[in-house]
Amino acid sequence: MAQNIVEKILTSHLKEGEFVKGQEIGIRIDQTLTQDATGTMAYLQFEAMGLKEIKTDLSVSYVDHNTVQVGFENADDHRYLRTVAARYGVVFSRPGNGICHQVHLERFGKPGTTLLGSDSHTPTGGGIGQVAIGAGGLDVAVAMGGGLFYTACPKVYLVHLTGELKPWVTAKDVVLKMLEILTTKGNVGVMLEYGGPGVKTLSVPQRATIANMGAEMGVTCSVFPSDSVTKKFMKAQDREADWKELKADEGAHYDRVIELDLCDLEPLAAAPHSPGNIKKIADLAGTVVDQVCIGSCTNSSYRDMMTVAAILKGHTVMPGVTLGIAPGSRQVLQMLARNGALADMIGAGARILESACGFCIGNHFSPKSGGVSLRTSNRNFEARSGTADAQVYLVSPEVAALAAITGKFTDPRKSHLKYPEIHEPHEFLADDTMFIKPTAALKKTEVFRGPNIGEPPKNDRMPEALNGEVMIHVGDKITTDHIMPAGARLKYRSNVPKYAQFVFENLDKTFPDRCLKSKSHNIIVAGESYGQGSSREHAAMCPMYLGVKAVIAKSFERIHAANLINFGIAPLTFKNPADYAGLQKGDKLTCAVWHDAFLNGRPVVIRNERTGADIECVCNLSERQRGILAAGGLLNHTTGK
Ligand code: MIC
Ligand code: SF4
């Protein structure tokens, strides 16, 4: 039967379940990646499961998120990660080597393989033809140990590209257009496949930009074919041997086809405070800008940076604007340094930032209060930048660089500048000296743990009956940044009791304390798309630590729902969404047959003791997931506790 690319990769990795839409399937994972903010817990859990060595073809541990190093915590985490990688056979990418997704694309991504990463933007690898999926650290730890990754057999949408991008219109505009079409919700269980004659006009890094922001649509991954463009990129990375062709069979089936003519696109922006709030640059032109940040895993390839350098060359950043540039990898930074482009950026007054996540995660470079910040990254959730009332817009590197020298949103098509025609290099600087590759001798390395590095928290088995209280009642689109802020709090990732003090920090500071003092099972009530955004399992692990047993929501995002189950928290959806409004903070909720209902896959009916109303909830779980919940989480489930 004719297969599409997604089906080809998934069926060749299928180890459990039937390939029937919506059903749970278990697939073999070829490669994993972790980053430091999620990685410490992933490796602590790997150790807690008693695993002895990795079983994947390749596992890489990157350090790119927590590189600010105020206090000892980050440096201790880096040391832990380096030693644990050596011990168990993981490649370690040293701090300074770049952002995980960019570096992985350059040095390791392989068409036709599966990649699981403890970061929601792992799908960036789809640009090179990988089924690359973001997941919680615990799922990645299991995959590193040779365990399967479970996901719903997806619906596959084809994005049929025709035409070619016009000057000043970019890959970022393609994906912003896709966000306008698909929005940021309602796409759980979907994998996107790009195809059509327009694909060959896009380079691998451009494809990666598009695949990267599929995460913002909530799709599981986005995959491009592997063609002669891919081959050229891999050859230029000195990795031609890793290339193989990948294309859909003639007549392959798709659940939906989205037509996109690249010629029709124009420069776009995602306006505050959602990546789905799409506006035309033409309509924003003239708006004064305070800050410009260029980089992140979305837009920091060699070509992006060279284009920025060409725009900046000979100009000076406007006095009212601060410009920060973070090239995505050491490879890119070194190439810019050698060819003089870095000098053009510095000459224009750019502040060169580390090749790391930095500004994107609100680790530093927060805008002024109420400041308008133009960023080439992928998320503009409220307060993520570190400034609660900042107005963050997501744009292409071209629009960002122009704003830096004009001081305002400028439609590039109307600017007097000539469009810089930058081409992909024939040869990238393939310098792997900042990777530590595993050796037999390194297996004897003693694993270092600093005082901020704790044990993964434990959970009890699921209670027989629910005796709960609604501790918080939140609205739609609550992101993992709302649940578990990163930025300045990021350094407590390895110390769950400490990090848990900041759960819902920007919504209700009293939440952690009230939870810890409560004598009942704590419950969160939420609207649509609860848990949008990152893969950080701390958004489930810390609530678990605070005694949360259930989240009742109108709907959930995929990675977060999986994380809740992994940490023994029931993700329940309202059968009748109108019941959401009937609940309020402080309501006592009970269910006498809680455990029994889950274990036997029956509807969960919860009594609101204040109103006497019965609320019917849905929890469509596989037998495997029910077992995990009953055990109080995946760690208990795997270790037989
Ligand atoms: C993000 O972009 O929000 C992060 C920080 O990369 C997260 C991971 C994390 O919280 O460590 C992600 O996207 O998964
Ligand atoms: Fe890093 Fe930002 Fe990419 Fe997350 S989205 S991996 S914080 S650059």
XYZ file of C-alpha atoms and ligand atoms in Angstrom:
663
model
C 0.000 0.000 0.000
C 1.193 3.503 -0.811
C 2.683 5.112 2.296
C 3.420 8.673 3.260
C 6.748 9.547 4.919
C 5.384 9.540 8.471
C 3.886 6.090 7.943
C 7.141 4.795 6.451
C 9.176 5.877 9.465
C 6.628 4.857 12.093
C 5.846 1.439 10.658
C 9.532 0.639 10.308
C 9.944 1.433 14.029
C 6.697 -0.114 15.250
C 7.268 -2.599 18.079
C 3.931 -2.661 19.886
C 0.301 -2.016 19.027
C -1.549 -1.851 15.778
C -1.056 0.909 13.267
C -4.650 2.099 13.542
C -5.387 5.811 13.902
C -5.890 6.940 17.476
C -4.630 3.690 19.015
C -1.544 3.688 21.181
C 1.595 2.453 19.451
C 5.041 1.737 20.891
C 7.948 2.740 18.661
C 11.665 2.148 18.867
C 13.731 5.278 19.342
C 17.040 5.505 17.445
C 18.379 8.734 18.908
C 17.680 10.796 22.009
C 18.650 14.272 23.053
C 18.393 16.015 26.373
C 19.202 19.557 27.394
C 20.458 20.590 30.806
C 17.211 22.057 32.194
C 15.272 18.837 31.653
C 18.317 16.589 31.448
C 19.380 16.478 35.076
C 16.037 14.922 36.080
C 16.059 12.653 33.034
C 19.443 11.183 34.041
C 18.517 11.089 37.753
C 15.483 9.038 36.717
C 17.610 6.899 34.392
C 19.808 6.137 37.408
C 16.799 5.608 39.704
C 15.464 2.978 37.278
C 18.699 1.075 37.776
C 19.635 1.216 34.075
C 23.274 0.480 33.350
C 23.926 1.862 29.894
C 22.157 3.406 26.977
C 20.648 1.181 24.322
C 19.952 3.720 21.576
C 22.115 4.222 18.470
C 22.993 7.663 19.807
C 22.104 9.752 22.840
C 23.370 13.294 23.252
C 23.281 15.502 26.347
C 23.411 19.217 25.551
C 24.050 22.145 27.860
C 22.331 25.214 26.467
C 19.563 26.413 28.768
C 21.124 27.169 32.138
C 24.359 28.822 31.151
C 23.963 31.994 33.193
C 25.696 30.527 36.242
C 24.711 32.923 39.002
C 25.538 30.801 42.027
C 26.918 27.282 42.001
C 23.774 25.448 40.866
C 24.164 25.577 37.069
C 27.851 24.690 37.144
C 27.092 21.742 39.426
C 24.393 20.555 37.029
C 26.821 20.789 34.105
C 29.329 18.685 35.983
C 26.683 16.130 36.902
C 25.619 15.929 33.266
C 29.167 15.519 32.012
C 29.990 12.730 34.458
C 26.701 10.879 34.103
C 27.043 10.998 30.293
C 30.526 9.512 30.474
C 29.334 6.799 32.811
C 26.393 5.592 30.746
C 27.652 6.112 27.184
C 26.025 9.408 26.231
C 27.718 12.008 24.002
C 28.164 15.245 25.975
C 27.926 18.570 24.181
C 29.833 21.028 26.320
C 28.425 24.427 27.293
C 29.306 26.868 24.519
C 28.705 24.313 21.781
C 25.255 25.661 21.008
C 21.527 25.097 21.210
C 20.583 21.425 21.170
C 18.237 21.513 18.167
C 20.557 23.544 15.970
C 23.600 21.441 16.852
C 21.742 18.161 16.480
C 20.569 19.161 13.018
C 24.105 20.078 12.026
C 25.979 17.111 13.435
C 23.654 14.149 14.142
C 20.186 14.252 12.571
C 19.638 11.362 10.149
C 16.788 11.048 7.631
C 14.386 8.187 8.251
C 15.224 7.759 11.936
C 13.343 8.489 15.155
C 14.560 11.072 17.648
C 13.065 11.615 21.098
C 14.137 14.702 23.005
C 13.330 16.147 26.408
C 12.467 19.459 24.842
C 9.332 20.451 22.990
C 11.265 21.789 20.006
C 12.891 18.452 19.248
C 10.679 18.314 16.096
C 13.241 20.704 14.544
C 14.875 17.452 13.347
C 11.940 17.037 10.961
C 13.797 19.477 8.729
C 16.275 16.726 7.916
C 13.629 13.991 7.613
C 13.481 12.615 11.143
C 10.345 11.766 13.062
C 11.553 13.907 15.938
C 9.304 14.135 18.978
C 9.431 16.126 22.209
C 8.628 14.341 25.465
C 9.119 14.532 29.203
C 12.522 13.584 30.604
C 11.212 10.348 32.082
C 10.017 9.108 28.689
C 13.420 9.991 27.248
C 15.166 8.160 30.095
C 13.096 5.051 29.328
C 13.948 5.336 25.615
C 17.653 5.696 26.432
C 17.387 2.419 28.308
C 15.939 0.734 25.212
C 12.268 1.107 26.201
C 9.650 2.040 23.647
C 8.048 5.415 23.243
C 4.269 5.327 23.284
C 2.139 7.729 21.354
C -1.194 7.763 19.580
C -1.029 6.482 16.004
C -1.324 9.892 14.349
C -3.469 11.628 11.834
C -1.165 12.877 9.066
C -1.774 16.210 7.346
C 0.053 17.074 4.149
C 1.167 20.661 3.700
C 1.477 20.880 -0.051
C 3.930 23.645 -0.917
C 4.030 25.257 -4.328
C 5.849 28.309 -5.675
C 8.846 30.019 -4.152
C 9.363 32.611 -1.424
C 9.728 36.188 -2.618
C 12.629 38.335 -1.404
C 12.226 39.320 2.276
C 9.656 36.572 2.833
C 11.097 33.769 4.912
C 10.665 30.307 6.381
C 9.481 32.034 9.561
C 6.612 33.538 7.599
C 5.710 30.084 6.276
C 5.347 28.707 9.769
C 3.569 31.813 11.075
C 1.088 31.337 8.238
C 0.696 27.709 9.285
C -0.019 28.918 12.829
C -2.710 31.193 11.443
C -4.250 28.226 9.618
C -3.972 25.555 12.281
C -3.910 27.828 15.390
C -2.258 26.842 18.660
C -4.915 24.373 19.739
C -6.884 21.413 18.529
C -3.997 19.628 16.810
C -3.185 16.966 19.370
C -2.423 13.641 17.726
C -1.503 15.194 14.367
C 1.796 14.837 12.519
C 2.510 17.227 9.659
C 4.255 16.195 6.480
C 5.517 18.812 4.054
C 5.569 18.013 0.370
C 4.995 19.406 -3.097
C 7.275 21.197 -5.543
C 7.884 24.111 -3.142
C 9.918 21.898 -0.809
C 12.996 21.848 -3.038
C 13.204 25.658 -2.854
C 13.803 25.483 0.895
C 17.173 24.681 2.480
C 17.473 22.268 5.404
C 17.811 25.064 8.016
C 14.721 26.766 6.530
C 12.827 23.485 6.755
C 14.048 23.175 10.337
C 12.629 26.618 11.184
C 9.264 25.437 9.903
C 9.426 22.086 11.707
C 10.568 23.820 14.906
C 7.403 25.860 15.340
C 5.079 22.956 14.716
C 5.474 22.680 18.489
C 3.472 25.886 18.828
C 0.591 24.310 16.886
C 0.657 21.354 19.251
C 1.350 18.833 16.470
C 3.492 15.871 17.486
C 6.072 16.511 14.782
C 6.559 17.925 11.276
C 8.522 15.973 8.696
C 10.136 17.027 5.423
C 11.253 14.689 2.643
C 14.954 13.928 2.380
C 16.045 14.964 -1.112
C 18.999 16.360 -3.015
C 18.844 19.542 -0.906
C 19.174 17.412 2.224
C 22.034 15.497 0.637
C 23.863 18.724 -0.181
C 23.436 19.998 3.373
C 24.720 16.748 4.840
C 27.651 16.701 2.447
C 28.516 20.250 3.489
C 28.402 19.010 7.088
C 30.801 16.190 6.103
C 28.054 13.636 6.805
C 27.011 12.489 3.359
C 27.160 8.865 4.496
C 24.220 9.519 6.853
C 21.978 10.623 3.998
C 19.235 8.553 2.488
C 16.342 9.480 0.276
C 12.904 9.747 1.800
C 9.750 10.488 -0.105
C 6.067 9.674 -0.005
C 4.766 6.973 -2.331
C 2.617 8.011 -5.230
C -1.023 8.011 -4.070
C -0.188 8.054 -0.354
C -3.142 8.949 1.843
C -3.415 12.014 4.104
C -6.123 12.930 6.583
C -6.107 16.507 5.383
C -4.273 18.449 2.685
C -3.346 22.090 3.235
C -2.312 23.986 0.111
C 0.249 26.732 0.570
C 1.635 28.752 -2.313
C 4.921 30.235 -1.133
C 4.536 33.110 -3.630
C 1.419 34.309 -1.794
C 3.135 34.801 1.551
C 4.239 38.084 3.080
C 6.243 39.087 6.183
C 4.293 38.245 9.332
C 4.599 38.531 13.110
C 3.073 36.724 16.072
C 1.824 39.522 18.301
C 1.588 39.402 22.103
C 0.965 37.043 23.867
C 0.557 33.984 21.682
C 2.460 32.461 18.752
C -0.940 32.089 17.119
C -1.801 35.790 17.182
C -0.686 36.479 13.607
C -0.455 40.006 12.160
C 1.002 41.417 8.938
C 4.231 43.399 9.251
C 2.678 45.882 6.795
C -0.014 46.616 9.405
C 2.483 46.946 12.257
C 4.879 49.205 10.334
C 5.836 52.302 12.299
C 5.362 50.773 15.783
C 8.337 51.828 17.900
C 10.632 49.034 19.064
C 12.730 48.934 22.259
C 14.550 45.677 21.952
C 15.530 43.174 19.262
C 16.735 39.632 20.021
C 18.018 37.420 17.229
C 18.758 33.736 17.747
C 17.068 30.733 19.438
C 16.516 27.252 18.060
C 14.078 28.674 15.493
C 16.258 31.142 13.656
C 19.953 30.987 14.247
C 21.394 29.099 11.336
C 24.394 30.283 9.341
C 22.176 31.746 6.618
C 19.954 33.558 9.123
C 22.978 35.096 10.791
C 24.676 36.035 7.522
C 21.489 37.753 6.367
C 21.327 39.700 9.620
C 24.993 40.695 9.311
C 24.423 41.902 5.743
C 21.469 44.053 6.833
C 23.376 45.528 9.773
C 26.612 46.160 7.881
C 27.477 49.827 7.801
C 24.529 50.843 10.015
C 24.232 51.618 13.708
C 21.537 50.241 15.966
C 19.078 53.067 16.763
C 19.760 54.787 20.106
C 16.466 53.661 21.666
C 17.012 50.019 20.715
C 19.037 47.245 22.319
C 20.061 44.498 19.910
C 21.153 41.080 21.165
C 22.372 38.341 18.813
C 22.914 34.739 19.880
C 24.224 32.572 17.005
C 22.691 29.121 17.458
C 25.810 27.044 17.525
C 29.546 27.239 17.916
C 29.776 26.141 14.303
C 27.801 29.184 13.158
C 29.609 31.525 15.543
C 33.011 30.330 14.401
C 32.083 30.691 10.745
C 30.845 34.242 11.347
C 34.030 35.027 13.236
C 36.197 33.723 10.407
C 34.413 35.397 7.518
C 34.085 38.815 9.160
C 30.282 38.860 9.541
C 30.664 38.934 13.312
C 32.657 42.138 12.951
C 29.787 43.654 10.942
C 27.357 42.790 13.733
C 29.615 44.182 16.435
C 30.311 47.220 14.281
C 26.591 47.972 14.138
C 26.385 47.889 17.935
C 24.926 44.421 18.458
C 25.506 42.813 21.819
C 26.804 39.338 21.040
C 25.242 36.766 23.339
C 26.304 33.227 24.083
C 25.311 30.459 21.668
C 22.572 29.289 24.014
C 18.862 29.678 24.792
C 19.452 32.797 26.908
C 16.882 35.461 26.070
C 14.380 32.955 24.672
C 13.739 31.359 28.034
C 13.873 34.643 29.963
C 17.201 33.717 31.498
C 18.529 37.187 30.863
C 18.038 40.124 28.477
C 14.545 40.935 29.766
C 13.063 44.008 28.054
C 12.296 47.253 29.883
C 8.885 47.509 31.551
C 6.190 47.664 28.925
C 8.929 47.344 26.303
C 8.267 46.225 22.738
C 10.642 43.360 21.978
C 11.044 41.783 18.535
C 12.376 38.264 18.756
C 13.165 35.565 16.236
C 12.269 32.832 18.732
C 9.120 30.730 18.902
C 7.221 31.667 22.065
C 5.885 35.001 23.293
C 3.843 33.849 26.259
C 3.107 36.564 28.788
C 6.021 37.122 31.195
C 8.268 34.497 29.524
C 10.774 37.229 28.654
C 11.161 37.984 32.373
C 9.249 41.294 32.119
C 5.600 40.745 32.984
C 4.206 43.617 30.889
C 6.613 43.368 27.929
C 5.082 43.170 24.443
C 6.942 40.405 22.622
C 6.511 39.911 18.859
C 7.918 36.912 16.990
C 9.370 37.790 13.595
C 11.912 36.696 10.991
C 15.617 37.606 11.363
C 15.186 39.972 8.408
C 12.390 41.970 10.048
C 14.229 41.912 13.386
C 17.499 43.250 11.950
C 15.705 46.005 10.032
C 13.837 47.098 13.165
C 17.154 47.365 15.007
C 18.492 49.916 12.534
C 15.233 51.802 11.944
C 13.918 51.737 15.547
C 10.492 50.603 14.395
C 8.607 47.834 12.673
C 9.537 48.185 9.024
C 8.056 46.333 6.100
C 11.263 45.057 4.483
C 9.684 45.095 1.030
C 9.384 48.880 1.370
C 12.905 49.457 2.699
C 15.615 50.973 0.531
C 17.925 48.026 1.306
C 18.758 45.510 -1.358
C 17.713 41.979 -0.374
C 20.850 40.117 0.741
C 21.066 36.922 -1.299
C 22.818 34.549 1.060
C 23.375 30.972 -0.008
C 24.076 27.880 2.019
C 27.822 27.208 2.199
C 29.343 24.278 0.301
C 31.234 23.389 3.416
C 30.376 24.025 7.044
C 33.055 24.090 9.713
C 32.704 20.565 11.048
C 34.569 20.869 14.333
C 33.455 18.294 16.906
C 36.043 19.109 19.543
C 33.443 20.353 22.022
C 31.704 16.990 22.156
C 32.910 14.407 24.614
C 32.253 11.060 22.993
C 31.887 7.987 25.210
C 34.775 5.549 25.562
C 35.277 2.375 27.573
C 37.649 4.211 29.923
C 35.101 6.966 30.581
C 32.588 4.364 31.807
C 34.503 4.317 35.085
C 33.789 8.016 35.689
C 32.410 8.770 39.121
C 29.105 10.629 38.901
C 29.276 14.040 40.565
C 26.305 15.483 42.470
C 26.288 18.954 43.984
C 24.204 20.007 46.996
C 21.394 21.361 44.777
C 20.932 17.992 43.069
C 18.272 15.935 44.798
C 16.605 12.600 44.237
C 13.637 12.354 41.873
C 10.585 12.793 44.140
C 8.525 9.737 45.038
C 4.778 9.363 44.843
C 2.278 7.091 46.622
C 0.124 4.677 44.708
C -3.213 6.035 43.541
C -5.683 6.393 46.454
C -8.776 4.140 46.548
C -11.126 7.103 46.893
C -10.744 10.733 45.920
C -11.219 13.187 48.711
C -10.180 16.380 47.022
C -10.306 20.131 46.962
C -10.034 22.537 44.018
C -6.866 24.483 44.835
C -6.879 26.676 41.746
C -9.354 27.391 38.941
C -7.605 28.704 35.821
C -8.690 29.679 32.291
C -7.809 28.604 28.734
C -4.327 28.128 27.264
C -2.462 27.815 30.534
C 1.117 27.221 29.416
C 3.836 25.306 31.201
C 5.450 28.726 31.734
C 2.391 29.636 33.851
C 2.574 26.377 35.757
C 6.321 26.191 36.278
C 8.135 29.431 35.450
C 11.619 29.070 33.997
C 13.857 32.176 33.682
C 15.390 33.087 37.016
C 13.834 29.978 38.644
C 15.421 27.604 36.174
C 18.395 26.890 38.355
C 16.260 24.888 40.791
C 15.386 22.238 38.220
C 17.421 19.593 40.052
C 15.906 20.477 43.420
C 12.203 19.696 43.308
C 11.205 20.816 46.863
C 12.710 24.223 46.125
C 11.389 24.534 42.556
C 7.903 23.482 43.731
C 7.719 26.719 45.746
C 7.204 28.547 42.452
C 4.324 26.551 40.949
C 1.799 29.044 39.465
C 4.008 31.864 40.733
C 2.571 34.404 38.306
C -1.057 33.346 38.813
C -1.362 32.631 42.529
C 1.693 32.773 44.781
C -0.196 31.077 47.649
C -0.771 27.854 45.674
C 2.273 25.835 46.851
C 1.817 26.680 50.503
C -1.906 25.977 50.489
C -1.265 22.646 48.766
C 1.363 21.579 51.255
C -0.928 22.431 54.203
C -4.048 20.855 52.697
C -5.299 17.591 54.163
C -7.125 16.562 50.989
C -6.082 15.496 47.512
C -5.270 18.662 45.620
C -7.032 19.343 42.318
C -6.425 21.827 39.499
C -9.353 22.939 37.309
C -8.555 24.420 33.888
C -10.026 25.429 30.520
C -8.876 24.560 26.979
C -5.373 23.403 26.009
C -3.982 23.057 29.506
C -0.194 22.594 29.513
C 0.633 24.250 26.186
C 4.258 24.942 25.437
C 7.258 23.155 26.791
C 8.011 19.540 27.586
C 9.198 20.390 31.091
C 8.034 17.517 33.238
C 8.519 19.722 36.289
C 5.095 21.164 35.414
C 3.765 17.747 36.465
C 6.488 16.633 38.877
C 6.282 19.702 41.142
C 2.473 19.636 41.388
C 2.832 15.922 42.229
C 5.239 16.875 44.983
C 2.569 19.329 46.240
C 0.000 16.521 46.480
C -1.938 17.220 43.262
C -3.846 14.078 42.230
C -5.945 15.319 39.325
C -6.246 18.075 36.759
C -9.739 18.498 35.342
C -9.666 20.513 32.124
C -11.642 21.150 28.954
C -8.654 19.819 26.975
C -4.925 19.067 27.331
C -1.822 19.395 25.213
C -0.122 16.120 24.315
C 3.236 16.293 26.085
C 1.802 17.700 29.276
C -0.972 15.096 29.466
C 1.672 12.365 29.081
C 3.796 13.990 31.783
C 0.835 14.132 34.184
C 0.279 10.395 33.750
C 3.993 9.723 34.182
C 3.814 11.477 37.546
C 0.628 9.823 38.744
C -1.698 12.790 38.207
C -4.987 11.989 36.457
C -5.665 14.205 33.400
C -9.463 14.329 33.280
C -11.549 16.150 30.689
C -15.080 17.362 31.338
C -17.637 15.257 29.462
C -19.799 18.362 29.496
C -17.514 21.436 29.192
C -20.229 23.565 30.852
C -19.353 21.848 34.154
C -16.132 23.894 34.162
C -18.042 27.043 35.124
C -19.878 25.234 37.918
C -16.629 24.631 39.798
C -14.782 27.110 41.964
C -11.693 27.310 44.117
C -12.290 25.632 47.489
C -14.909 23.169 46.197
C -14.652 19.764 47.841
C -14.712 17.018 45.224
C -15.151 13.347 46.016
C -15.256 10.035 44.195
C -15.617 6.862 46.240
C -14.629 4.521 43.397
C -11.699 6.576 42.070
C -9.110 3.793 41.783
C -11.644 1.284 40.561
C -12.986 3.595 37.847
C -9.488 4.171 36.449
C -8.343 0.626 36.663
C -11.393 -0.643 34.825
C -11.610 2.194 32.326
C -15.059 3.325 33.544
C -16.291 6.939 33.432
C -15.051 8.913 36.416
C -17.952 10.646 38.171
C -16.972 13.254 40.740
C -19.363 14.745 43.267
C -19.145 18.447 44.027
C -20.007 18.455 47.745
C -20.861 22.174 47.697
C -23.528 21.965 44.994
C -24.360 18.274 45.093
C -23.733 18.100 41.319
C -22.183 15.020 39.729
C -19.503 15.813 37.169
C -18.775 13.197 34.568
C -15.182 13.173 33.410
C -13.474 11.365 30.572
C -10.049 9.812 30.752
C -9.267 7.814 27.644
C -6.258 5.821 28.720
C -4.605 2.730 27.367
C -4.199 -0.208 29.705
C -0.519 0.694 30.025
C -1.376 4.238 31.094
C -3.947 3.028 33.609
C -1.283 0.836 35.169
C 1.093 3.789 35.393
C -1.528 5.974 37.082
C -2.489 3.265 39.542
C 1.174 2.815 40.490
C 1.486 6.542 41.179
C 3.626 7.210 38.116
C 6.048 5.701 35.632
C 8.990 5.508 38.007
C 6.999 3.347 40.468
C 5.584 1.390 37.540
C 9.010 0.557 36.061
C 10.726 -0.174 39.352
C 7.753 -2.288 40.510
C 7.045 -0.132 43.602
C 11.144 26.126 26.290
O 11.377 26.580 25.182
O 10.138 26.433 26.958
C 12.134 25.146 26.892
C 12.790 25.804 28.033
O 13.102 24.811 25.933
C 11.364 23.882 27.315
C 12.150 22.903 28.052
C 12.367 23.244 29.487
O 11.463 23.773 30.146
O 13.448 22.937 29.958
C 10.720 23.122 26.156
O 10.389 23.716 25.172
O 10.448 21.924 26.296
Fe 16.025 27.002 23.958
Fe 14.161 28.741 23.345
Fe 14.580 26.698 21.789
Fe 13.441 26.310 24.184
S 12.599 27.441 22.483
S 15.114 25.102 23.242
S 14.514 27.868 25.376
S 16.038 28.351 22.205
